[in-house]
Short mmCIF file of C-alpha atoms in Angstrom, two decimals:
data_model
loop_
_atom_site.label_atom_id
_atom_site.label_comp_id
_atom_site.label_asym_id
_atom_site.label_seq_id
_atom_site.Cartn_x
_atom_site.Cartn_y
_atom_site.Cartn_z
CA PHE A 1 30.54 -176.81 114.50
CA VAL A 2 28.48 -173.70 115.10
CA GLY A 3 24.73 -173.72 115.33
CA ARG A 4 21.66 -173.44 117.47
CA THR A 5 20.72 -176.37 119.63
CA PRO A 6 17.04 -177.30 119.87
CA SER A 7 16.97 -176.36 123.56
CA GLY A 8 19.40 -173.51 124.00
CA PRO A 9 22.10 -171.11 122.94
CA MET A 10 24.48 -171.37 120.05
CA THR A 11 27.03 -174.12 120.17
CA THR A 12 30.63 -173.55 119.19
CA HIS A 13 33.87 -175.44 119.55
CA LYS A 14 34.06 -173.81 123.01
CA SER A 15 30.62 -175.06 124.09
CA PRO A 16 31.78 -178.24 125.91
CA LYS A 17 34.22 -176.23 128.04
CA ILE A 18 31.57 -173.60 128.74
CA ALA A 19 29.02 -176.26 129.65
CA GLU A 20 31.47 -177.68 132.17
CA LEU A 21 32.05 -174.24 133.69
CA ILE A 22 28.34 -173.58 134.23
CA ARG A 23 26.77 -177.01 134.73
CA HIS A 24 26.42 -176.53 138.50
CA LEU A 25 24.68 -173.15 138.16
CA LYS A 26 20.93 -173.27 138.49
CA HIS A 27 18.68 -170.30 139.11
CA ASP A 28 15.01 -169.61 138.49
CA ARG A 29 15.65 -166.06 137.25
CA TYR A 30 19.11 -165.92 135.64
CA ASP A 31 20.59 -167.92 132.81
CA PRO A 32 23.53 -170.12 133.91
CA HIS A 33 25.73 -168.31 131.34
CA TYR A 34 25.03 -165.00 133.11
CA LEU A 35 25.88 -166.45 136.51
CA GLY A 36 28.89 -168.24 135.05
CA TYR A 37 30.24 -164.94 133.78
CA PHE A 38 30.41 -163.58 137.32
CA GLU A 39 31.80 -166.78 138.75
CA CYS A 40 34.62 -166.81 136.18
CA PHE A 41 35.24 -163.06 136.44
CA ASN A 42 35.51 -163.23 140.23
CA ARG A 43 38.01 -166.09 139.98
CA GLN A 44 40.08 -163.88 137.63
CA LEU A 45 39.24 -166.13 134.69
CA HIS A 46 38.46 -163.16 132.49
CA TYR A 47 38.94 -164.92 129.16
CA GLU A 48 36.56 -167.66 130.28
CA ALA A 49 34.07 -165.08 131.59
CA HIS A 50 34.12 -163.48 128.13
CA ASP A 51 33.48 -166.83 126.44
CA VAL A 52 30.71 -167.92 128.82
CA LEU A 53 28.67 -164.75 128.36
CA GLU A 54 29.43 -164.51 124.65
CA GLU A 55 27.53 -167.74 124.08
CA LEU A 56 24.40 -166.18 125.62
CA TRP A 57 25.00 -162.80 123.94
CA LEU A 58 25.03 -164.42 120.48
CA GLU A 59 21.48 -165.60 121.11
CA THR A 60 20.19 -162.42 122.72
CA LYS A 61 18.45 -160.04 120.33
CA GLY A 62 16.31 -158.15 122.84
CA PRO A 63 16.92 -155.38 125.34
CA LEU A 64 19.78 -157.17 127.13
CA HIS A 65 21.94 -157.56 124.01
CA ASN A 66 24.09 -154.47 124.62
CA TYR A 67 24.17 -155.09 128.39
CA TYR A 68 25.81 -158.46 127.80
CA LYS A 69 28.08 -156.87 125.19
CA GLY A 70 29.27 -154.34 127.76
CA LEU A 71 30.02 -157.06 130.32
CA ILE A 72 31.89 -159.08 127.69
CA GLN A 73 34.00 -156.03 126.88
CA LEU A 74 34.69 -155.55 130.59
CA ALA A 75 36.13 -159.06 130.79
CA GLY A 76 38.13 -158.35 127.63
CA ALA A 77 39.56 -155.20 129.21
CA PHE A 78 40.85 -157.29 132.11
CA VAL A 79 42.37 -159.81 129.72
CA HIS A 80 44.30 -156.90 128.20
CA LEU A 81 45.30 -155.56 131.63
CA LYS A 82 46.66 -158.95 132.64
CA ASN A 83 48.66 -159.07 129.41
CA ARG A 84 49.97 -155.51 130.00
CA LYS A 85 48.18 -154.21 126.90
CA LEU A 86 47.06 -151.03 128.60
CA ASP A 87 45.95 -148.94 125.60
CA PRO A 88 43.54 -151.63 124.33
CA ALA A 89 42.29 -152.11 127.90
CA ALA A 90 41.48 -148.40 128.19
CA ARG A 91 39.62 -148.48 124.86
CA LEU A 92 37.56 -151.50 125.96
CA PHE A 93 36.75 -149.88 129.32
CA ARG A 94 35.43 -146.82 127.49
CA LEU A 95 33.37 -148.98 125.14
CA CYS A 96 31.92 -151.10 127.92
CA ARG A 97 30.97 -147.94 129.83
CA LYS A 98 29.15 -146.72 126.71
CA TYR A 99 27.21 -149.97 126.42
CA LEU A 100 26.43 -150.29 130.13
CA LYS A 101 25.36 -146.69 130.81
CA PRO A 102 21.77 -147.13 129.52
CA TYR A 103 21.33 -150.00 132.01
CA SER A 104 22.05 -147.86 135.06
CA PRO A 105 21.16 -147.82 137.88
CA SER A 106 20.59 -151.58 138.00
CA THR A 107 20.00 -154.43 135.54
CA GLU A 108 19.64 -158.15 136.11
CA GLY A 109 20.53 -157.70 139.77
CA LEU A 110 23.81 -155.88 139.04
CA ASP A 111 24.47 -152.39 140.41
CA VAL A 112 25.43 -150.92 137.04
CA ARG A 113 25.82 -147.40 138.43
CA GLU A 114 28.48 -148.60 140.88
CA LEU A 115 30.19 -150.64 138.15
CA ILE A 116 30.39 -147.58 135.89
CA GLU A 117 31.97 -145.61 138.74
CA ARG A 118 34.59 -148.35 139.06
CA ILE A 119 35.18 -148.35 135.30
CA ASP A 120 35.63 -144.56 135.41
CA GLY A 121 38.26 -145.03 138.13
CA TRP A 122 40.14 -147.63 136.09
CA VAL A 123 40.07 -145.41 133.01
CA GLU A 124 41.25 -142.43 135.06
CA GLU A 125 44.16 -144.43 136.47
CA LEU A 126 45.16 -145.61 133.01
CA GLU A 127 44.85 -142.17 131.42
CA SER A 128 46.62 -140.32 134.24
CA SER A 129 49.64 -142.58 133.79
CA GLY A 130 49.61 -142.29 130.00
CA CYS A 131 48.60 -145.96 129.94
CA LYS A 132 51.84 -146.90 131.69
CA ARG A 133 50.33 -148.10 135.01
CA SER A 134 47.71 -150.82 135.31
CA PRO A 135 44.86 -150.53 137.80
CA TYR A 136 44.76 -154.34 137.98
CA ASP A 137 46.07 -155.88 141.18
CA PRO A 138 45.75 -159.68 141.24
CA GLU A 139 45.98 -159.56 145.04
CA ARG A 140 42.87 -157.34 145.17
CA PRO A 141 40.84 -158.19 142.06
CA PRO A 142 37.49 -156.56 141.42
CA ILE A 143 34.51 -158.66 142.45
CA LEU A 144 31.17 -158.38 140.66
CA LYS A 145 28.06 -159.79 142.29
CA PRO A 146 24.53 -159.51 141.01
CA LYS A 147 21.84 -159.72 143.66
CA ARG A 148 20.15 -163.06 143.48
#
């Protein structure tokens, strides 16, 4: 089933899992899906981070649409890195940089300028190795934190 609920974002077959991931997240300014993205991302649950924010992105038609798209692509790039698919990861990093750049220096509490600098570093590491060496280190994963 896919459709809009009377009180919120689109529902998909993934919605019950997503609801469980974000049910404890309450904030007066940010949507729980947005906060859930960062919580999943920072726990190295990049696929789940992608899914959580995608549900909000599907409903967003305003100025944040491409911002969310860029963050979703960032999570997707890390899914590819973890699976050793380095060329697709590099392509997604470049795309997410393109989508996030207009939101610099800061959007929704996130230091987008700093994130773009990190993305540039990851792309540089991939490109300088001919996409043979991953910048991803599960012992030192990147952490993203919007200011609350």
